[in-house]
Tab-separated table of C-alpha atoms in Angstrom:
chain	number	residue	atom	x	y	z
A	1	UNK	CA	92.604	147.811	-11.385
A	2	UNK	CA	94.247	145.916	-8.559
A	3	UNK	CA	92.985	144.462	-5.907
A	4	UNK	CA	93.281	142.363	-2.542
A	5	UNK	CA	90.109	141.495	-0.964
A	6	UNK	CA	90.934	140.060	2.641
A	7	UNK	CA	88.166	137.856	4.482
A	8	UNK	CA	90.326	138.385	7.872
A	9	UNK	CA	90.281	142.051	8.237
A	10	UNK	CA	87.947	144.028	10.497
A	11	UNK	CA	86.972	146.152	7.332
A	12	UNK	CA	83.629	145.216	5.601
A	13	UNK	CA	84.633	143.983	2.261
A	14	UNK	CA	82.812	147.005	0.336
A	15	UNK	CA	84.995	149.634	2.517
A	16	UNK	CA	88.621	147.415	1.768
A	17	UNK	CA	86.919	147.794	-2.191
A	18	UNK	CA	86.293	151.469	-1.856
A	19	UNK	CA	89.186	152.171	-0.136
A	20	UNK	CA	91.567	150.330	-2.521
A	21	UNK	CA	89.801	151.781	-5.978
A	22	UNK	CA	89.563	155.947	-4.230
A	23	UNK	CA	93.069	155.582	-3.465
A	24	UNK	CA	94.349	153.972	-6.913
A	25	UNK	CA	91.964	157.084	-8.011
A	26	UNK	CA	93.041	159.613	-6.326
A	27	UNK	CA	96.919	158.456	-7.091
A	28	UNK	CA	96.098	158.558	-10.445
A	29	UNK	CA	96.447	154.967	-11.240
A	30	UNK	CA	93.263	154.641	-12.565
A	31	UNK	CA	93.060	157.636	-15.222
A	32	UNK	CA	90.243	160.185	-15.729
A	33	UNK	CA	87.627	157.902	-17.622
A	34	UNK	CA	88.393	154.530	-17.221
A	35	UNK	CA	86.015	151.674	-17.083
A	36	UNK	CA	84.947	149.806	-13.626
A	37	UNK	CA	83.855	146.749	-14.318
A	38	UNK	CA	80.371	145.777	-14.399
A	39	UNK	CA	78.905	144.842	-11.070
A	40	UNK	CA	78.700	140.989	-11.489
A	41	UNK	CA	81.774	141.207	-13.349
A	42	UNK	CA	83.801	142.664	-10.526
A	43	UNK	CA	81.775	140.490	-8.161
A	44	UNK	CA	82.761	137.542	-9.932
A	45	UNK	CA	86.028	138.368	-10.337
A	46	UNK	CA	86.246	138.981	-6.304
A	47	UNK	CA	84.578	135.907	-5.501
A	48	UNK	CA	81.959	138.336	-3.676
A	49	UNK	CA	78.459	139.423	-3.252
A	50	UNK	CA	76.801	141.554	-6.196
A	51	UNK	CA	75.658	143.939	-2.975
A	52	UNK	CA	78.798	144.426	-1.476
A	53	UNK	CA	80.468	145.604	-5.139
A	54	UNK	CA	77.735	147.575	-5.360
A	55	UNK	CA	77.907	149.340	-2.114
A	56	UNK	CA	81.325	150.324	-3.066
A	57	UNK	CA	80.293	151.809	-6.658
A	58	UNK	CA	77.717	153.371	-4.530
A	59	UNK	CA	79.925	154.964	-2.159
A	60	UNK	CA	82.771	156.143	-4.755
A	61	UNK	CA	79.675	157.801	-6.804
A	62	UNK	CA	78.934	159.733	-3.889
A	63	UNK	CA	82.327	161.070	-2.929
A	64	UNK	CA	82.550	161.890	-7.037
A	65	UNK	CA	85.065	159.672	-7.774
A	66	UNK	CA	83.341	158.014	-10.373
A	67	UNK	CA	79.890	158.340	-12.304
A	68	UNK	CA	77.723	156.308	-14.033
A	69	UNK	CA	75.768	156.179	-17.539
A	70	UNK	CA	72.847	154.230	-17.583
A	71	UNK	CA	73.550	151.100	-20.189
A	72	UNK	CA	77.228	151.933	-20.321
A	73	UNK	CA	78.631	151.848	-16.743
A	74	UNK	CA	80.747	153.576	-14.493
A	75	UNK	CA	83.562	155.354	-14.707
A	76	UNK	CA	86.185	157.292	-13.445
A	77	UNK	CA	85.509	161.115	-12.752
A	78	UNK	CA	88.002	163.860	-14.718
A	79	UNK	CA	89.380	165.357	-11.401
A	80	UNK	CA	92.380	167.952	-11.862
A	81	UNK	CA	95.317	167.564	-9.827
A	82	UNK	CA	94.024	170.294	-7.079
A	83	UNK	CA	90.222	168.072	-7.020
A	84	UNK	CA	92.394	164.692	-6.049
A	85	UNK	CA	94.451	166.557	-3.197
A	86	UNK	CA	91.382	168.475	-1.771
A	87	UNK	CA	89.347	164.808	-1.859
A	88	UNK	CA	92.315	162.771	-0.295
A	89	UNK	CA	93.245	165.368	1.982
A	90	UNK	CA	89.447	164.911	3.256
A	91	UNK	CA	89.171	161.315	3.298
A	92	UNK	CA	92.405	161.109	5.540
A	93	UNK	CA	90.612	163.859	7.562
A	94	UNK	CA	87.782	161.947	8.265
A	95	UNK	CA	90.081	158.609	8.695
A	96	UNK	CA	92.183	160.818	11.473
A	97	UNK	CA	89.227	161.909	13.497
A	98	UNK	CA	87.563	158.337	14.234
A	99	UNK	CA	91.389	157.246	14.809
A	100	UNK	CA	92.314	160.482	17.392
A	101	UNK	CA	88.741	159.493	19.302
A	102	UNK	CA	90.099	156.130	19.638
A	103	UNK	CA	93.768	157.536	21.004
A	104	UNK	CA	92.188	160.157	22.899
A	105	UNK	CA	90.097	156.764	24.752
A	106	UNK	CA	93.234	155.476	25.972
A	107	UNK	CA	94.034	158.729	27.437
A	108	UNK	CA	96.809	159.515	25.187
A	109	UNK	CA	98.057	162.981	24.385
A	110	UNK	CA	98.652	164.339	21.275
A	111	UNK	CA	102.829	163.878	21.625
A	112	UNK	CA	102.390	160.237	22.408
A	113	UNK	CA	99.598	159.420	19.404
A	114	UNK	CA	102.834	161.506	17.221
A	115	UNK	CA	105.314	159.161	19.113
A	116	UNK	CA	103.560	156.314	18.144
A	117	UNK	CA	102.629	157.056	14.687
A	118	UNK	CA	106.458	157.871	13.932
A	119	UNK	CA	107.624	154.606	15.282
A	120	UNK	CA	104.826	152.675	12.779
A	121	UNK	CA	105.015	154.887	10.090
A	122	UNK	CA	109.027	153.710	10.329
A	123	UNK	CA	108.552	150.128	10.433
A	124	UNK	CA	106.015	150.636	7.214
């Protein structure tokens, strides 16, 4: 499990943890199964609050992307190639929609937000 906590982004530190982990998930980097780290493990490890880790294990239960046995831990879910699509697919979804609202604030149309998107999706 990689990952880059940064204290200067405008994401909370549990979403840039949540988002990091789903997507490693849902890439298939971390495999059906594996082992999150405890809690105050990972929170150590991250040099950050127990309650923000948490939050994140939290959130990645709920979307189904992991699961959790009491006394052993969590883990990740057994999702079949279809599951991971139909899950990213949605998160991007959901991602899109609070982005368009912010576009659509500024008045731009749909071939401009494209526009735009093409010329940063180039520099990437």
């Amino acid at each position: 499990m990689n990952i880059a906590i940064s204290n200067t982004s405008e994401k909370p530190i549990y979403q840039q943890l949540f988002e990091q982990i789903s997507a490693q998930i849902l890439k298939g980097e971390l495999a059906s199964g594996y082992s999150l780290p405890p809690i105050r493990q990972a929170a150590a490890e991250l040099r950050i609050s127990i309650i923000t880790v948490k939050k994140a294990w939290e959130e990645l239960e709920r979307c189904g992307l992991i699961y959790s046995v009491t006394g052993k831990g969590c883990f990740v879910t057994d999702l079949t190639p279809a599951e991971k699509l139909s899950k990213r697919n949605e998160m991007i979804l959901q991602q899109m929609a609070v982005d368009i609202a912010y576009y659509q604030s500024f008045g731009l149309t749909l071939d401009e937000v494209i526009e735009l998107l093409r010329k940063v999706y180039e520099q990437e």
